[in-house]
Amino acid sequence: MNLAAIQTAAGLNTPIRHQLFIDGRFVDAASGQTLPTLNPHDNSVIAEVAMAGREDVERAVAAAERAFPKWSRMAAAERGRILLKLADLIETHTEELARLESLDTGHPIKDSRTLDVPRTAGCYRYFGGMADKFQGETIPVEAGFLNYTLREPVGVVGQVVPWNFPLMFTSWKMGPALAAGNTIVMKPAEITPLTSLKIAELMAEAGLPDGVVNMIPGLGSVAGQAIAEHPRIAKVAFTGSTATGRRIVEASAGNLKKVQLELGGKGPNIVFDDANLVAAINGSAWAIFHNQGQACIAGSRLMLHERIADEFLEKFTALAQSIRLGNPLDAATEMGPLTSAQHRDRVLAYTEVAREQGGRILAGGKAPAAADLARGCYVEPTIVQAGSWRDRVAQEEVFGPFVTVLTFKDEAEALAIANGTDYGLGSGLWTSNLQRAHRFARDLHAGMVWINSYKRVNPGSPFGGVGQSGYGREMGFDAMREYTQVKSVWVNVDAQIPPWYPR
Ligand code: TAP
């Protein structure tokens, strides 16, 4: 099938963009090389996408540098207006973007329509509104002086995003960076570049000047590495694995660029015996199975109080086994395929890891038997009871529809297990005890805590982790701080300064 036929079959009304977007134009890679992007439902090729190399990173950085003076000095409200227009255009193109995201990533179309696209538009709208509200301060210093701060953009920023939420994550990174007046070189993951390129097209339509955003899909080890090393990129923001995060920190040392890292997690989801079990069972299933578990904030360690563990697991397992797997473009599908075959194999291998350490597979642990899913990257919702909280499946990020069950006898043990990994990103607890809820909010080693819910995000609420989950915060005022630097300005208004060296 050629590209036009694939487009029609997927119900897309506008062309699938497959070239790099540099300086306001779609162009081929300097090398002419391409990489296929696949449909994880059947592993067919959707499109051959231009593959950026070092030369393309240079072109993109040069374009972003040229665009910086005008963009950074534009009235903040004007930058905001362009982002607000972009948010409107995203909403107008909801169906197109949702289909493209589902085709490329495997997200069920229901989720793409009701979560990915509205959250993406909402993020640009939030930061569009923020552009002219984020301000410096005046500081009450000694008499005779006026001291104030300027919040300045950092310059050309490099942004490297992963494949699990490509559409949404590009907005989390570009929204604040653009509102603050930075220009951007962004590398989407090589396996999911399509919605990022579509967003670049919509940005141009919204009036973003040429060169402000440059979108260059390519290999992480080549284009991503070149961004992290680049001497004229002032900051790099990365979302992905902890291992790659470390490589980025090393590569960034040359020009001491600012680094922001949003890495992995092993979220504890703790259910106490006083919780509303109906809500906790449903919420815990959402916490791990939404997006096939491919979320850094997934509730991947399900921690149950021993008094309710049996009842909880019986109902939770029944719910997991009732989740409808299917073609992501089918509106009835509740769980799609994982985003790549390589990743599916990695997730399935953890079933063996669990068994070797004495874990019990309570559900799933294999690909579904259905013939119509046989060519895709599907994995059944998987529930594993671990022998110990120290086991690999209770410590390592699996990043799939794979939940590790642990039990505890009291609060102290729950807290020790919850804090017993190197990660510290999302976390949550289900309880009707108000004091306990706040005690855990205080004591959990995590960037985010959800009480009687899980995995809530909002563009106004800071998102990020501690420990091996990274540093820096996306969203909210914190994101604006990350994408600006503070300049302190001192003005002698009428200070009489005695000479230091009286002559
Ligand atoms: P990563 O390697 O971390 O990929 C994330 C992004 O980094 C991609 O755009 C990737 O490009 C790029 N990248 C890779 N090597 C790079 C380098 N040396 N310099 C700069 N950028 C580089 O993730 P993965 O290998 O696809 O997934 C492995 C595991 O990482 C998953 O199983 C999961 O545990 C974790 N993960 C976490 C997250 C979140 S949200 N925290 C997201 C994705 C994956 P290419 O993909 O084009 O190589």
Coordinates of N, CA and C and ligand atoms in Angstrom, one line a residue, residues 160-164 169 187-190 218-221 224-225 238-241 244 247-248 262-264 296 343 346 397 399, ligand 1:
V160 N 14.0 16.1 23.7 CA 14.0 14.7 23.2 C 12.9 14.0 23.9
V161 N 11.9 13.5 23.1 CA 10.7 12.9 23.7 C 10.6 11.4 23.3
P162 N 9.9 10.6 24.1 CA 9.8 9.2 23.9 C 8.6 8.8 23.1
W163 N 8.3 7.5 23.0 CA 7.3 7.0 22.1 C 5.9 6.7 22.8
N164 N 5.9 6.9 24.1 CA 4.7 6.4 24.8 C 3.5 7.4 24.8
F169 N 3.3 14.6 25.1 CA 4.6 15.0 25.6 C 5.3 16.2 24.9
K187 N 13.5 16.3 19.0 CA 13.6 15.0 18.3 C 12.6 14.1 18.9
P188 N 11.5 13.7 18.1 CA 10.6 12.7 18.6 C 11.2 11.3 18.5
A189 N 10.6 10.3 19.2 CA 11.2 9.0 19.1 C 11.1 8.5 17.6
E190 N 12.0 7.7 17.2 CA 12.1 7.3 15.8 C 10.9 6.4 15.4
G218 N 14.7 11.1 14.2 CA 15.9 10.4 13.8 C 16.3 9.5 15.0
L219 N 17.4 8.8 14.8 CA 17.9 7.8 15.9 C 18.3 8.6 17.1
G220 N 18.0 8.0 18.3 CA 18.5 8.7 19.5 C 20.0 8.7 19.6
S221 N 20.6 7.6 19.2 CA 22.0 7.5 19.3 C 22.8 8.5 18.3
G224 N 19.7 12.4 18.7 CA 19.5 12.7 20.1 C 20.8 13.0 20.8
Q225 N 21.8 12.2 20.4 CA 23.1 12.4 21.0 C 23.7 13.8 20.6
F238 N 14.6 16.1 28.5 CA 14.5 14.7 28.1 C 13.4 14.0 28.9
T239 N 12.6 13.2 28.2 CA 11.8 12.2 28.8 C 12.1 10.8 28.3
G240 N 12.3 9.9 29.1 CA 12.6 8.5 28.7 C 13.3 7.7 29.8
S241 N 14.1 6.8 29.4 CA 14.6 5.8 30.4 C 15.7 6.4 31.2
T244 N 19.2 6.2 29.4 CA 19.5 7.3 28.4 C 19.6 8.6 29.1
R247 N 23.1 9.1 29.9 CA 24.0 9.4 28.7 C 23.8 10.9 28.4
I248 N 22.6 11.4 28.5 CA 22.4 12.8 28.1 C 23.1 13.7 29.1
E262 N 13.0 13.7 32.9 CA 11.8 13.1 33.4 C 12.0 11.6 33.0
L263 N 12.3 10.8 34.0 CA 12.8 9.4 33.7 C 11.7 8.3 34.2
G264 N 12.2 7.2 34.5 CA 11.3 6.1 34.8 C 10.7 6.1 36.2
C296 N 5.3 6.3 32.6 CA 6.3 6.4 33.7 C 5.6 6.5 35.0
H343 N 9.7 -3.9 22.2 CA 9.2 -3.6 23.5 C 8.3 -4.7 24.1
R346 N 10.3 -7.4 25.3 CA 11.0 -7.1 26.6 C 10.0 -7.3 27.7
E397 N 11.5 -1.2 36.1 CA 10.4 -0.7 35.3 C 10.1 -1.6 34.2
F399 N 7.2 -1.3 32.2 CA 6.7 -0.4 31.2 C 5.7 -1.1 30.3
Ligands
TAP1 P1 14.9 5.7 25.6 O1 16.1 5.1 24.9 O2 15.1 6.4 26.8 O3 14.2 6.7 24.5 C1 13.6 7.9 24.7 C2 14.1 9.0 23.7 O4 15.5 9.2 23.8 C3 13.8 8.6 22.3 O5 13.5 9.7 21.5 C4 15.2 8.0 21.9 O6 15.4 8.0 20.5 C5 16.1 9.0 22.6 N1 17.5 8.6 22.8 C6 18.0 7.3 22.8 N2 19.3 7.3 23.0 C7 19.7 8.6 23.1 C8 20.9 9.3 23.3 N3 22.1 8.6 23.4 N4 20.9 10.6 23.3 C9 19.8 11.3 23.2 N5 18.6 10.7 23.0 C10 18.5 9.4 22.9 O7 13.8 4.7 25.8 P2 13.5 3.3 25.0 O8 14.8 2.6 24.8 O9 12.7 3.6 23.8 O10 12.7 2.5 26.1 C11 13.3 1.7 27.0 C12 12.7 1.8 28.4 O11 12.8 3.2 28.8 C13 11.2 1.5 28.5 O12 11.1 0.1 28.6 C14 10.9 2.2 29.7 O13 11.2 1.5 30.8 C15 11.7 3.5 29.6 N6 10.9 4.6 29.1 C16 10.4 5.5 29.9 C17 9.7 6.6 29.4 C18 9.2 7.6 30.4 S1 7.9 8.4 30.1 N7 9.8 7.8 31.5 C19 9.4 6.7 28.1 C20 9.9 5.7 27.2 C21 10.7 4.7 27.7 P3 15.0 6.7 19.6 O14 13.8 6.1 20.2 O15 14.8 7.3 18.3 O16 16.2 5.9 19.7

